[in-house]
mmCIF file of N, CA and C in Angstrom:
data_model
loop_
_atom_site.group_PDB
_atom_site.id
_atom_site.type_symbol
_atom_site.label_atom_id
_atom_site.label_comp_id
_atom_site.label_asym_id
_atom_site.label_seq_id
_atom_site.Cartn_x
_atom_site.Cartn_y
_atom_site.Cartn_z
ATOM 1 N N MET F 1 1.105 -1.307 -0.082
ATOM 2 C CA MET F 1 -0.084 0.159 -0.047
ATOM 3 C C MET F 1 0.671 1.227 0.421
ATOM 4 N N ASN F 2 0.724 2.490 -1.351
ATOM 5 C CA ASN F 2 0.943 3.260 -1.019
ATOM 6 C C ASN F 2 0.836 4.298 -0.208
ATOM 7 N N PRO F 3 1.525 4.735 0.777
ATOM 8 C CA PRO F 3 1.468 6.132 1.885
ATOM 9 C C PRO F 3 0.988 6.883 1.349
ATOM 10 N N ASN F 4 1.188 7.293 0.419
ATOM 11 C CA ASN F 4 1.272 8.944 -0.621
ATOM 12 C C ASN F 4 0.051 8.643 -1.617
ATOM 13 N N LYS F 5 -0.596 7.944 -1.816
ATOM 14 C CA LYS F 5 -2.279 7.861 -2.481
ATOM 15 C C LYS F 5 -2.996 8.779 -1.668
ATOM 16 N N GLU F 6 -4.099 9.000 -2.370
ATOM 17 C CA GLU F 6 -4.478 9.707 -2.112
ATOM 18 C C GLU F 6 -5.347 9.893 -2.593
ATOM 19 N N PRO F 7 -7.475 8.936 -2.627
ATOM 20 C CA PRO F 7 -7.690 9.673 -1.737
ATOM 21 C C PRO F 7 -6.904 8.283 -1.017
ATOM 22 N N TYR F 8 -7.906 7.606 -0.028
ATOM 23 C CA TYR F 8 -7.611 6.114 1.227
ATOM 24 C C TYR F 8 -9.540 5.587 1.109
ATOM 25 N N SER F 9 -9.297 4.549 1.001
ATOM 26 C CA SER F 9 -10.688 3.188 1.677
ATOM 27 C C SER F 9 -10.714 3.413 2.880
ATOM 28 N N ILE F 10 -12.347 3.468 3.259
ATOM 29 C CA ILE F 10 -12.037 2.491 4.449
ATOM 30 C C ILE F 10 -11.516 2.046 5.479
ATOM 31 N N GLY F 11 -10.738 0.743 5.100
ATOM 32 C CA GLY F 11 -9.711 -0.658 5.066
ATOM 33 C C GLY F 11 -9.120 0.057 5.197
ATOM 34 N N GLU F 12 -8.340 1.371 3.691
ATOM 35 C CA GLU F 12 -6.985 0.782 3.630
ATOM 36 C C GLU F 12 -6.810 2.183 5.040
ATOM 37 N N ALA F 13 -7.943 3.660 4.586
ATOM 38 C CA ALA F 13 -7.358 4.258 5.902
ATOM 39 C C ALA F 13 -7.665 2.936 7.986
ATOM 40 N N ALA F 14 -8.240 1.947 7.897
ATOM 41 C CA ALA F 14 -7.954 2.139 8.819
ATOM 42 C C ALA F 14 -6.573 1.305 9.260
ATOM 43 N N LYS F 15 -5.515 0.545 8.198
ATOM 44 C CA LYS F 15 -4.709 -0.178 8.321
ATOM 45 C C LYS F 15 -3.982 0.757 8.556
ATOM 46 N N LEU F 16 -3.928 1.924 8.127
ATOM 47 C CA LEU F 16 -3.190 2.919 7.575
ATOM 48 C C LEU F 16 -2.391 3.278 9.909
ATOM 49 N N ILE F 17 -4.481 3.982 10.132
ATOM 50 C CA ILE F 17 -4.018 4.487 11.590
ATOM 51 C C ILE F 17 -3.938 3.055 12.530
ATOM 52 N N GLY F 18 -4.657 1.659 12.405
ATOM 53 C CA GLY F 18 -4.346 1.053 13.550
ATOM 54 C C GLY F 18 -5.645 1.349 14.308
ATOM 55 N N SER F 19 -6.197 0.981 12.846
ATOM 56 C CA SER F 19 -7.779 1.138 13.918
ATOM 57 C C SER F 19 -8.479 -0.137 13.021
ATOM 58 N N THR F 20 -10.080 0.076 12.897
ATOM 59 C CA THR F 20 -10.777 -1.075 12.112
ATOM 60 C C THR F 20 -11.830 -0.539 11.924
ATOM 61 N N VAL F 21 -12.676 -0.956 10.312
ATOM 62 C CA VAL F 21 -12.808 -0.091 10.142
ATOM 63 C C VAL F 21 -14.283 -0.311 10.429
ATOM 64 N N LYS F 22 -15.211 -1.003 11.318
ATOM 65 C CA LYS F 22 -16.202 -0.725 12.485
ATOM 66 C C LYS F 22 -16.216 0.103 12.917
ATOM 67 N N THR F 23 -15.176 1.062 13.755
ATOM 68 C CA THR F 23 -14.070 1.718 14.161
ATOM 69 C C THR F 23 -14.562 2.940 13.525
ATOM 70 N N ILE F 24 -13.930 3.112 12.654
ATOM 71 C CA ILE F 24 -14.631 4.462 11.536
ATOM 72 C C ILE F 24 -15.408 3.985 11.175
ATOM 73 N N ARG F 25 -16.772 3.296 10.342
ATOM 74 C CA ARG F 25 -18.166 3.685 10.595
ATOM 75 C C ARG F 25 -18.607 4.196 11.807
ATOM 76 N N TYR F 26 -18.095 3.463 13.376
ATOM 77 C CA TYR F 26 -19.052 4.566 13.480
ATOM 78 C C TYR F 26 -18.586 6.075 14.226
ATOM 79 N N TYR F 27 -17.592 6.857 14.188
ATOM 80 C CA TYR F 27 -17.537 7.791 14.147
ATOM 81 C C TYR F 27 -17.822 8.465 12.810
ATOM 82 N N ASP F 28 -18.298 8.286 12.073
ATOM 83 C CA ASP F 28 -19.231 8.639 10.239
ATOM 84 C C ASP F 28 -20.544 8.426 11.099
ATOM 85 N N GLU F 29 -20.579 7.684 11.471
ATOM 86 C CA GLU F 29 -22.455 7.428 12.212
ATOM 87 C C GLU F 29 -22.295 8.573 13.091
ATOM 88 N N ILE F 30 -21.175 8.833 13.571
ATOM 89 C CA ILE F 30 -22.081 10.145 14.443
ATOM 90 C C ILE F 30 -21.741 11.115 14.808
ATOM 91 N N GLU F 31 -20.898 11.526 13.636
ATOM 92 C CA GLU F 31 -21.298 12.622 12.943
ATOM 93 C C GLU F 31 -19.629 12.805 13.252
ATOM 94 N N LEU F 32 -18.436 12.129 14.123
ATOM 95 C CA LEU F 32 -17.523 12.004 14.915
ATOM 96 C C LEU F 32 -16.274 12.649 13.943
ATOM 97 N N LEU F 33 -16.268 12.325 12.358
ATOM 98 C CA LEU F 33 -15.465 12.608 11.350
ATOM 99 C C LEU F 33 -15.559 11.568 10.251
ATOM 100 N N GLN F 34 -16.666 12.431 9.302
ATOM 101 C CA GLN F 34 -17.308 12.073 8.406
ATOM 102 C C GLN F 34 -16.652 12.173 6.780
ATOM 103 N N PRO F 35 -16.283 11.156 6.110
ATOM 104 C CA PRO F 35 -15.404 11.035 5.193
ATOM 105 C C PRO F 35 -15.038 11.844 4.465
ATOM 106 N N SER F 36 -14.215 12.375 3.342
ATOM 107 C CA SER F 36 -14.125 13.578 2.521
ATOM 108 C C SER F 36 -15.083 13.210 1.210
ATOM 109 N N ASN F 37 -15.296 12.035 0.646
ATOM 110 C CA ASN F 37 -15.629 11.797 -0.067
ATOM 111 C C ASN F 37 -16.424 10.526 -0.350
ATOM 112 N N HIS F 38 -17.009 10.212 -1.463
ATOM 113 C CA HIS F 38 -17.891 8.582 -1.339
ATOM 114 C C HIS F 38 -17.516 8.422 -2.961
ATOM 115 N N THR F 39 -17.908 6.936 -3.261
ATOM 116 C CA THR F 39 -17.585 6.961 -4.392
ATOM 117 C C THR F 39 -18.923 7.046 -5.509
ATOM 118 N N GLU F 40 -18.877 6.549 -6.826
ATOM 119 C CA GLU F 40 -20.381 6.491 -6.599
ATOM 120 C C GLU F 40 -21.346 5.930 -6.535
ATOM 121 N N GLY F 41 -20.094 4.795 -5.652
ATOM 122 C CA GLY F 41 -21.144 3.788 -5.697
ATOM 123 C C GLY F 41 -21.605 3.428 -3.398
ATOM 124 N N GLY F 42 -20.654 4.708 -3.706
ATOM 125 C CA GLY F 42 -21.555 5.282 -1.541
ATOM 126 C C GLY F 42 -20.252 4.664 -1.028
ATOM 127 N N HIS F 43 -19.326 4.812 -1.368
ATOM 128 C CA HIS F 43 -18.296 3.684 -0.417
ATOM 129 C C HIS F 43 -17.582 4.987 -0.040
ATOM 130 N N ARG F 44 -16.986 4.944 1.456
ATOM 131 C CA ARG F 44 -16.441 6.049 1.408
ATOM 132 C C ARG F 44 -14.555 6.504 1.751
ATOM 133 N N LEU F 45 -14.545 7.477 1.484
ATOM 134 C CA LEU F 45 -13.433 8.120 0.520
ATOM 135 C C LEU F 45 -11.895 8.759 1.566
ATOM 136 N N TYR F 46 -11.119 8.775 1.939
ATOM 137 C CA TYR F 46 -10.406 9.985 3.462
ATOM 138 C C TYR F 46 -9.747 9.950 2.515
ATOM 139 N N THR F 47 -9.066 10.626 3.068
ATOM 140 C CA THR F 47 -7.811 11.965 1.914
ATOM 141 C C THR F 47 -6.858 11.827 3.051
ATOM 142 N N THR F 48 -5.765 12.524 2.457
ATOM 143 C CA THR F 48 -4.620 12.808 4.634
ATOM 144 C C THR F 48 -5.664 13.558 5.532
ATOM 145 N N GLN F 49 -5.683 14.724 5.250
ATOM 146 C CA GLN F 49 -6.417 15.504 6.140
ATOM 147 C C GLN F 49 -6.753 14.552 7.612
ATOM 148 N N ASP F 50 -7.665 14.088 7.014
ATOM 149 C CA ASP F 50 -8.679 12.761 7.555
ATOM 150 C C ASP F 50 -8.114 11.394 7.641
ATOM 151 N N LEU F 51 -7.538 11.400 7.739
ATOM 152 C CA LEU F 51 -6.201 10.586 8.348
ATOM 153 C C LEU F 51 -6.037 10.898 9.271
ATOM 154 N N TRP F 52 -5.088 11.579 9.537
ATOM 155 C CA TRP F 52 -4.471 13.036 10.128
ATOM 156 C C TRP F 52 -5.867 12.572 11.729
ATOM 157 N N GLN F 53 -6.658 13.211 10.915
ATOM 158 C CA GLN F 53 -8.402 13.700 12.552
ATOM 159 C C GLN F 53 -8.811 12.313 12.908
ATOM 160 N N LEU F 54 -7.902 11.042 11.829
ATOM 161 C CA LEU F 54 -8.293 10.476 12.696
ATOM 162 C C LEU F 54 -7.296 9.478 13.759
ATOM 163 N N GLU F 55 -6.663 9.635 13.089
ATOM 164 C CA GLU F 55 -5.337 9.840 14.253
ATOM 165 C C GLU F 55 -4.977 9.993 15.223
ATOM 166 N N LEU F 56 -5.694 11.120 15.369
ATOM 167 C CA LEU F 56 -5.671 12.263 16.632
ATOM 168 C C LEU F 56 -6.996 11.555 17.595
ATOM 169 N N ILE F 57 -7.916 11.278 16.702
ATOM 170 C CA ILE F 57 -9.416 10.721 17.333
ATOM 171 C C ILE F 57 -8.672 10.215 18.510
ATOM 172 N N THR F 58 -8.028 8.490 17.145
ATOM 173 C CA THR F 58 -8.300 7.490 17.759
ATOM 174 C C THR F 58 -7.167 7.933 19.548
ATOM 175 N N THR F 59 -5.498 8.630 18.845
ATOM 176 C CA THR F 59 -4.813 8.878 20.334
ATOM 177 C C THR F 59 -5.783 8.991 21.313
ATOM 178 N N LEU F 60 -6.462 9.715 21.181
ATOM 179 C CA LEU F 60 -7.411 10.748 22.538
ATOM 180 C C LEU F 60 -8.053 9.781 22.625
ATOM 181 N N ARG F 61 -8.606 9.440 22.670
ATOM 182 C CA ARG F 61 -9.990 7.671 23.329
ATOM 183 C C ARG F 61 -8.401 6.672 23.919
ATOM 184 N N TYR F 62 -7.349 6.285 23.075
ATOM 185 C CA TYR F 62 -6.769 6.200 23.801
ATOM 186 C C TYR F 62 -5.669 6.792 25.445
ATOM 187 N N LEU F 63 -6.621 7.706 25.856
ATOM 188 C CA LEU F 63 -6.233 8.910 26.564
ATOM 189 C C LEU F 63 -6.988 9.121 27.592
ATOM 190 N N ASN F 64 -8.483 8.213 26.840
ATOM 191 C CA ASN F 64 -9.252 8.267 27.683
ATOM 192 C C ASN F 64 -10.486 9.746 27.616
ATOM 193 N N PHE F 65 -9.801 10.050 26.353
ATOM 194 C CA PHE F 65 -10.912 11.499 26.510
ATOM 195 C C PHE F 65 -12.497 10.555 25.941
ATOM 196 N N SER F 66 -13.189 11.000 26.500
ATOM 197 C CA SER F 66 -14.736 11.084 25.593
ATOM 198 C C SER F 66 -15.135 11.236 24.599
ATOM 199 N N ILE F 67 -15.655 11.409 24.069
ATOM 200 C CA ILE F 67 -16.947 11.566 22.503
ATOM 201 C C ILE F 67 -17.212 11.919 22.759
ATOM 202 N N PRO F 68 -17.807 12.941 22.976
ATOM 203 C CA PRO F 68 -17.698 15.101 23.390
ATOM 204 C C PRO F 68 -17.009 15.633 23.685
ATOM 205 N N ASP F 69 -16.546 14.565 24.782
ATOM 206 C CA ASP F 69 -14.672 15.991 24.663
ATOM 207 C C ASP F 69 -13.961 16.157 23.261
ATOM 208 N N ILE F 70 -13.835 14.665 22.744
ATOM 209 C CA ILE F 70 -13.591 14.509 21.196
ATOM 210 C C ILE F 70 -14.082 15.613 20.121
ATOM 211 N N ARG F 71 -14.942 15.198 20.608
ATOM 212 C CA ARG F 71 -16.148 16.479 19.145
ATOM 213 C C ARG F 71 -15.964 18.544 19.331
ATOM 214 N N LYS F 72 -15.913 18.217 21.067
ATOM 215 C CA LYS F 72 -15.462 19.277 21.058
ATOM 216 C C LYS F 72 -14.660 20.354 21.200
ATOM 217 N N LEU F 73 -12.909 20.082 21.177
ATOM 218 C CA LEU F 73 -11.348 19.764 21.003
ATOM 219 C C LEU F 73 -12.297 19.913 19.412
ATOM 220 N N MET F 74 -12.054 18.886 18.588
ATOM 221 C CA MET F 74 -12.000 19.199 16.847
ATOM 222 C C MET F 74 -12.331 20.368 16.619
ATOM 223 N N SER F 75 -13.715 20.435 17.133
ATOM 224 C CA SER F 75 -14.601 21.489 16.777
ATOM 225 C C SER F 75 -13.732 23.245 17.065
ATOM 226 N N GLY F 76 -12.892 23.856 18.134
ATOM 227 C CA GLY F 76 -12.766 24.389 18.706
ATOM 228 C C GLY F 76 -12.945 24.822 20.098
ATOM 229 N N GLU F 77 -14.561 24.817 20.596
ATOM 230 C CA GLU F 77 -14.650 24.707 21.566
ATOM 231 C C GLU F 77 -14.555 24.635 22.782
ATOM 232 N N LEU F 78 -13.718 23.064 22.646
ATOM 233 C CA LEU F 78 -12.722 23.223 23.666
ATOM 234 C C LEU F 78 -10.908 23.021 23.502
ATOM 235 N N ALA F 79 -10.819 24.096 24.085
ATOM 236 C CA ALA F 79 -9.159 24.264 24.180
ATOM 237 C C ALA F 79 -8.111 22.791 24.647
ATOM 238 N N VAL F 80 -6.624 22.495 23.788
ATOM 239 C CA VAL F 80 -6.786 21.289 23.757
ATOM 240 C C VAL F 80 -5.075 21.741 25.284
ATOM 241 N N ALA F 81 -5.888 23.372 25.862
ATOM 242 C CA ALA F 81 -5.037 23.587 27.435
ATOM 243 C C ALA F 81 -5.935 23.137 28.318
ATOM 244 N N GLN F 82 -7.255 23.396 27.508
ATOM 245 C CA GLN F 82 -8.466 23.558 29.179
ATOM 246 C C GLN F 82 -9.205 21.572 29.026
ATOM 247 N N ALA F 83 -8.663 20.911 28.219
ATOM 248 C CA ALA F 83 -8.650 19.760 27.982
ATOM 249 C C ALA F 83 -8.342 18.718 28.719
ATOM 250 N N LEU F 84 -6.435 19.080 28.849
ATOM 251 C CA LEU F 84 -6.080 18.492 28.933
ATOM 252 C C LEU F 84 -6.128 18.631 31.011
ATOM 253 N N ASP F 85 -6.975 20.068 31.138
ATOM 254 C CA ASP F 85 -7.007 20.674 32.144
ATOM 255 C C ASP F 85 -7.345 19.201 33.469
ATOM 256 N N LEU F 86 -9.175 19.122 31.975
ATOM 257 C CA LEU F 86 -10.094 18.586 33.134
ATOM 258 C C LEU F 86 -9.772 16.743 32.669
ATOM 259 N N GLN F 87 -9.224 16.175 31.945
ATOM 260 C CA GLN F 87 -9.014 14.839 31.422
ATOM 261 C C GLN F 87 -7.727 14.568 32.374
ATOM 262 N N ILE F 88 -7.262 15.712 33.273
ATOM 263 C CA ILE F 88 -6.333 15.274 34.573
ATOM 264 C C ILE F 88 -6.954 15.188 35.741
ATOM 265 N N LEU F 89 -8.596 15.701 36.326
ATOM 266 C CA LEU F 89 -8.819 15.784 36.964
ATOM 267 C C LEU F 89 -10.098 15.280 36.687
ATOM 268 N N LYS F 90 -9.702 13.899 36.066
ATOM 269 C CA LYS F 90 -10.695 13.269 35.856
ATOM 270 C C LYS F 90 -10.453 11.472 36.289
ATOM 271 N N PRO F 91 -11.908 10.966 37.429
ATOM 272 C CA PRO F 91 -10.395 10.219 38.328
ATOM 273 C C PRO F 91 -9.895 8.850 37.169
ATOM 274 N N TRP F 92 -9.360 8.107 37.061
ATOM 275 C CA TRP F 92 -8.704 7.255 36.177
ATOM 276 C C TRP F 92 -9.675 6.173 36.642
ATOM 277 N N LYS F 93 -10.113 4.988 35.332
ATOM 278 C CA LYS F 93 -10.512 4.294 35.112
ATOM 279 C C LYS F 93 -10.631 3.053 33.859
ATOM 280 N N PRO F 94 -10.342 2.410 34.212
ATOM 281 C CA PRO F 94 -9.111 1.564 33.123
ATOM 282 C C PRO F 94 -10.735 -0.062 31.645
ATOM 283 N N ARG F 95 -10.420 0.765 30.469
ATOM 284 C CA ARG F 95 -11.343 0.904 29.659
ATOM 285 C C ARG F 95 -12.178 -0.326 29.904
ATOM 286 N N SER F 96 -11.673 -1.618 30.577
ATOM 287 C CA SER F 96 -12.633 -2.048 29.930
ATOM 288 C C SER F 96 -13.951 -1.711 31.460
ATOM 289 N N ALA F 97 -13.638 -0.421 32.535
ATOM 290 C CA ALA F 97 -14.766 -1.145 33.702
ATOM 291 C C ALA F 97 -15.522 1.020 33.022
ATOM 292 N N ARG F 98 -15.682 0.713 32.245
ATOM 293 C CA ARG F 98 -16.548 2.470 31.168
ATOM 294 C C ARG F 98 -17.407 1.233 29.754
#
């Protein structure tokens, strides 16, 4: 797979960022990140910019940020410094306990 090729299918995007197709579809369904384009057949197509945003979402989820907080960060409603402060103040929960 050529990492400089664009656009990327959902499968290629998932593989490049180390996620799953199911997770990326979920982000589209909840309108956290929608693909930049679709094929004539309706398949999702992602740009390099989309991949950067998906990578950011994946990293923030790994750091236990909630979907609402990620949405606020991505929209600019919540500053990064403010989000980090809120995250530090949250009690830690293992991923399996959520």
